[in-house]
């Protein structure tokens, strides 16, 4: 696997502020992401995860702050061949087969034919390699999109909810693959609003309403919140930050055990509902930008 790791942080975000439509989406957010690790961006939909990822890739207009990747400003031309970006919405060619799509992105990345077959197998699409993308299921399309981001063995993988819509066994295999890439030196950033995926990460960035609530290991987050339940830990951190948990103040601090349970249930129900939906965001960037084949 072709990976070169810089010494120090792979990603440095300093006082990043993003505004959209008069609303603050990210509020002076700062964090560092280590190379050779799997970092999870966790939080409810609308918390700013995708905006942070777009900022890392360099396709997001920012109001203030800086984002540096491997020591370079995010979006620098030198980073394009080093970055694989999977967006929430499928951004590959529906009138091409899986193999044709992955072969095209392999050519952009300078990868050979062997990498195409290997990557398609890696995401569990070997049996569907010759199918047109528009004939695939939603989960299969997502995996085809993931394969296009992976095929060049990039040093940085930015994956926006790559496991949504996948069955439990395949999710397990994908997370194993993310960690395998990280062990080989790649920096993997994965977003999710499903809290049970948090424990699969080396480090967590918990985000809500554009603010960073925690930057720690899963065990550190649980210890800080005094609970092994990640949903409950997230709610505790919301209260500690002085924010209102889901369901309003009557389910927040001072509401008693029943109201705490209601708040956890509300967050879990929201996550379960969102698990079956996909964002319509049409953002592209990095090597996974949609380009017309020649």
XYZ file of C-alpha atoms in Angstrom:
294
model
C 0.000 0.000 0.000
C 1.399 3.380 -1.030
C 1.302 5.520 2.107
C 3.685 8.225 3.296
C 3.075 9.670 6.763
C 4.243 13.116 7.840
C 5.615 13.559 11.356
C 3.197 15.274 13.748
C -0.501 15.884 13.167
C -2.016 14.816 9.876
C -4.757 17.444 10.231
C -4.639 20.702 12.190
C -7.854 22.706 12.580
C -7.555 26.062 14.340
C -10.533 28.253 15.323
C -12.517 27.102 12.297
C -15.696 29.112 11.787
C -18.200 28.434 9.025
C -21.399 30.398 8.461
C -24.188 29.441 6.106
C -27.319 31.480 5.496
C -26.605 33.692 8.476
C -26.259 30.669 10.773
C -23.027 29.605 12.456
C -22.416 25.999 11.400
C -18.994 25.613 13.038
C -18.054 27.923 15.881
C -14.282 28.483 16.299
C -13.682 24.733 16.328
C -10.113 23.502 16.907
C -8.780 19.950 16.826
C -5.838 17.833 15.735
C -5.995 14.435 14.082
C -3.054 12.062 14.341
C -1.702 10.168 11.329
C -2.271 6.435 11.103
C -5.481 6.511 13.109
C -9.230 6.086 12.726
C -10.944 9.214 14.026
C -14.715 9.292 14.342
C -16.801 12.439 13.949
C -19.895 11.675 16.020
C -23.009 13.717 16.517
C -26.612 14.115 15.411
C -27.489 15.133 11.869
C -26.993 18.870 11.387
C -24.255 19.096 14.005
C -21.548 20.173 11.534
C -19.804 16.869 10.764
C -20.099 17.133 6.993
C -19.081 20.792 7.065
C -15.929 19.896 8.990
C -15.151 17.149 6.484
C -15.666 19.513 3.560
C -13.303 21.953 5.261
C -10.662 19.247 5.639
C -10.949 18.305 1.980
C -10.823 21.989 1.025
C -14.168 22.460 -0.719
C -15.874 24.453 2.051
C -15.867 28.255 2.162
C -14.826 29.269 5.677
C -15.418 32.528 7.529
C -12.397 32.336 9.838
C -9.687 30.007 11.075
C -7.337 27.625 9.306
C -7.252 23.990 8.252
C -3.948 22.344 7.377
C -3.520 18.815 6.037
C -0.056 17.233 6.096
C 1.295 20.724 6.734
C -0.406 22.264 3.680
C -3.522 24.459 3.489
C -6.600 22.290 2.957
C -7.511 22.125 -0.722
C -3.946 22.617 -1.963
C -3.400 21.013 -5.391
C -0.626 18.877 -3.900
C -3.183 17.174 -1.648
C -5.566 15.998 -4.362
C -3.723 12.786 -5.161
C -3.201 12.119 -1.454
C -6.869 12.368 -0.456
C -9.811 10.016 -0.942
C -13.199 11.577 -0.190
C -16.522 9.769 -0.004
C -19.515 12.088 0.189
C -22.843 11.253 1.828
C -24.656 11.227 -1.491
C -23.402 8.832 -4.127
C -21.255 10.839 -6.545
C -20.265 8.329 -9.197
C -21.560 7.629 -12.709
C -24.849 5.712 -12.664
C -24.643 4.849 -16.363
C -21.316 3.030 -15.894
C -20.659 -0.320 -14.249
C -18.987 -0.636 -10.874
C -15.735 -1.702 -12.552
C -15.846 1.161 -15.055
C -16.347 3.682 -12.263
C -13.536 2.323 -10.116
C -11.259 1.971 -13.153
C -11.852 5.632 -14.003
C -10.959 6.849 -10.506
C -7.979 4.467 -10.483
C -6.700 6.156 -13.637
C -7.111 9.567 -11.986
C -5.140 8.297 -8.971
C -2.496 6.509 -11.024
C -3.478 3.046 -9.752
C -3.317 -0.097 -11.884
C -5.917 -2.689 -12.911
C -4.967 -4.983 -10.052
C -5.959 -2.261 -7.596
C -9.379 -2.007 -9.254
C -10.256 -5.680 -8.728
C -8.768 -5.723 -5.234
C -10.716 -2.666 -4.079
C -14.007 -3.877 -5.521
C -13.537 -7.109 -3.595
C -12.556 -5.184 -0.490
C -15.969 -3.478 -0.363
C -17.848 -6.710 -1.110
C -18.942 -5.932 -4.670
C -17.052 -8.613 -6.640
C -20.316 -10.286 -7.692
C -21.780 -6.937 -8.831
C -18.665 -5.619 -10.575
C -20.262 -5.723 -14.036
C -23.578 -4.181 -12.998
C -24.563 -0.667 -13.963
C -24.598 1.519 -10.880
C -28.232 2.564 -11.373
C -29.288 -1.098 -10.992
C -27.640 -1.464 -7.580
C -29.314 -1.198 -4.196
C -28.689 1.895 -2.085
C -26.149 0.090 0.088
C -24.325 -1.271 -2.948
C -24.140 2.189 -4.530
C -22.623 3.515 -1.337
C -19.988 0.766 -1.411
C -19.217 1.497 -5.075
C -18.680 5.127 -4.112
C -16.430 3.988 -1.256
C -14.375 1.850 -3.652
C -13.736 4.890 -5.848
C -12.373 6.772 -2.824
C -10.182 3.828 -1.749
C -8.707 2.647 -5.030
C -5.629 4.890 -5.086
C -4.548 3.934 -1.531
C -4.685 7.595 -0.420
C -2.838 8.824 2.653
C -5.992 10.555 3.890
C -9.451 9.000 3.749
C -12.405 11.270 4.533
C -15.550 9.124 4.644
C -18.945 10.690 5.297
C -21.218 8.052 6.860
C -19.821 5.131 4.820
C -21.622 2.438 6.815
C -25.168 3.824 6.525
C -27.528 1.276 4.967
C -25.105 -1.645 5.323
C -25.926 -4.908 7.081
C -24.198 -5.646 10.411
C -21.728 -8.183 8.978
C -20.630 -5.849 6.212
C -20.327 -2.943 8.645
C -17.983 -5.090 10.728
C -15.896 -5.881 7.633
C -15.733 -2.226 6.602
C -14.547 -1.135 10.035
C -11.882 -3.864 9.957
C -10.774 -2.505 6.591
C -10.632 1.088 7.918
C -8.347 -0.065 10.735
C -6.232 -2.097 8.316
C -5.679 1.058 6.257
C -4.777 2.990 9.389
C -2.274 0.331 10.472
C -0.641 0.738 7.045
C -0.233 4.451 7.798
C -3.330 6.076 6.356
C -5.276 8.698 8.296
C -8.967 7.768 8.322
C -11.713 10.212 9.276
C -15.186 8.653 9.484
C -18.447 10.388 10.357
C -21.512 8.771 11.870
C -24.618 9.679 13.845
C -24.880 6.116 15.173
C -23.381 6.160 18.645
C -22.683 2.417 18.791
C -20.007 2.953 16.121
C -18.086 5.279 18.428
C -16.308 2.431 20.214
C -14.836 1.280 16.893
C -12.726 4.455 16.581
C -9.270 5.158 17.956
C -10.353 8.685 18.848
C -13.621 10.597 18.879
C -14.627 14.131 18.075
C -18.133 14.613 19.492
C -19.870 17.557 17.829
C -23.211 19.232 18.494
C -24.506 22.507 17.070
C -21.106 23.303 15.578
C -19.262 22.997 18.898
C -16.737 20.359 19.909
C -17.998 18.634 23.053
C -15.199 16.087 23.382
C -11.898 15.109 21.782
C -10.781 11.869 23.394
C -10.625 8.093 23.079
C -13.942 6.217 23.418
C -12.850 5.029 26.867
C -11.905 8.585 27.817
C -15.292 9.919 26.737
C -17.088 7.244 28.752
C -14.894 7.877 31.791
C -15.456 11.634 31.629
C -19.212 11.077 31.495
C -19.194 8.337 34.134
C -21.037 5.797 31.998
C -20.301 2.944 29.588
C -23.361 3.840 27.480
C -22.232 6.087 24.616
C -25.709 7.595 24.095
C -25.867 8.510 27.779
C -22.278 9.787 27.675
C -23.148 12.104 24.793
C -26.137 13.501 26.697
C -24.007 14.019 29.807
C -21.450 15.977 27.808
C -24.247 18.123 26.359
C -25.353 19.003 29.885
C -21.791 19.686 31.004
C -21.403 22.078 28.081
C -24.551 23.923 29.165
C -26.510 22.866 26.078
C -30.057 21.592 26.046
C -30.360 17.858 25.345
C -32.861 16.443 22.816
C -36.443 16.863 24.000
C -35.983 20.213 25.730
C -35.282 21.234 29.325
C -38.042 19.081 30.756
C -35.929 16.079 29.674
C -32.654 17.695 30.602
C -30.809 18.275 33.828
C -33.044 18.203 36.847
C -35.655 16.071 35.122
C -34.854 12.939 37.119
C -34.123 9.393 36.034
C -37.258 9.066 33.906
C -36.517 12.215 31.953
C -32.916 11.091 31.445
C -34.204 7.795 30.066
C -36.607 9.697 27.799
C -33.750 11.810 26.461
C -31.642 8.745 25.735
C -34.626 7.107 24.036
C -35.242 10.224 21.942
C -31.630 10.319 20.749
C -31.635 6.597 20.002
C -34.934 6.872 18.104
C -33.583 9.756 16.049
C -30.430 7.794 15.212
C -32.487 4.742 14.244
C -34.669 6.806 11.942
C -31.698 8.530 10.349
C -29.953 5.190 9.861
C -32.442 4.471 7.085
C -32.139 7.814 5.323
C -29.418 9.496 3.317
C -28.477 13.124 2.887
C -29.075 14.836 -0.457
C -25.866 16.846 -0.107
C -24.180 17.097 -3.500
C -20.695 18.092 -2.324
C -17.614 16.765 -4.120
C -13.913 17.184 -3.692
C -10.497 15.548 -3.472
C -9.830 12.671 -5.859
C -13.461 11.673 -5.628
C -14.707 14.759 -7.428
C -17.024 13.808 -10.260
C -15.370 14.381 -13.618
C -16.507 13.561 -17.123
C -14.481 10.678 -18.580
C -12.599 11.395 -21.769
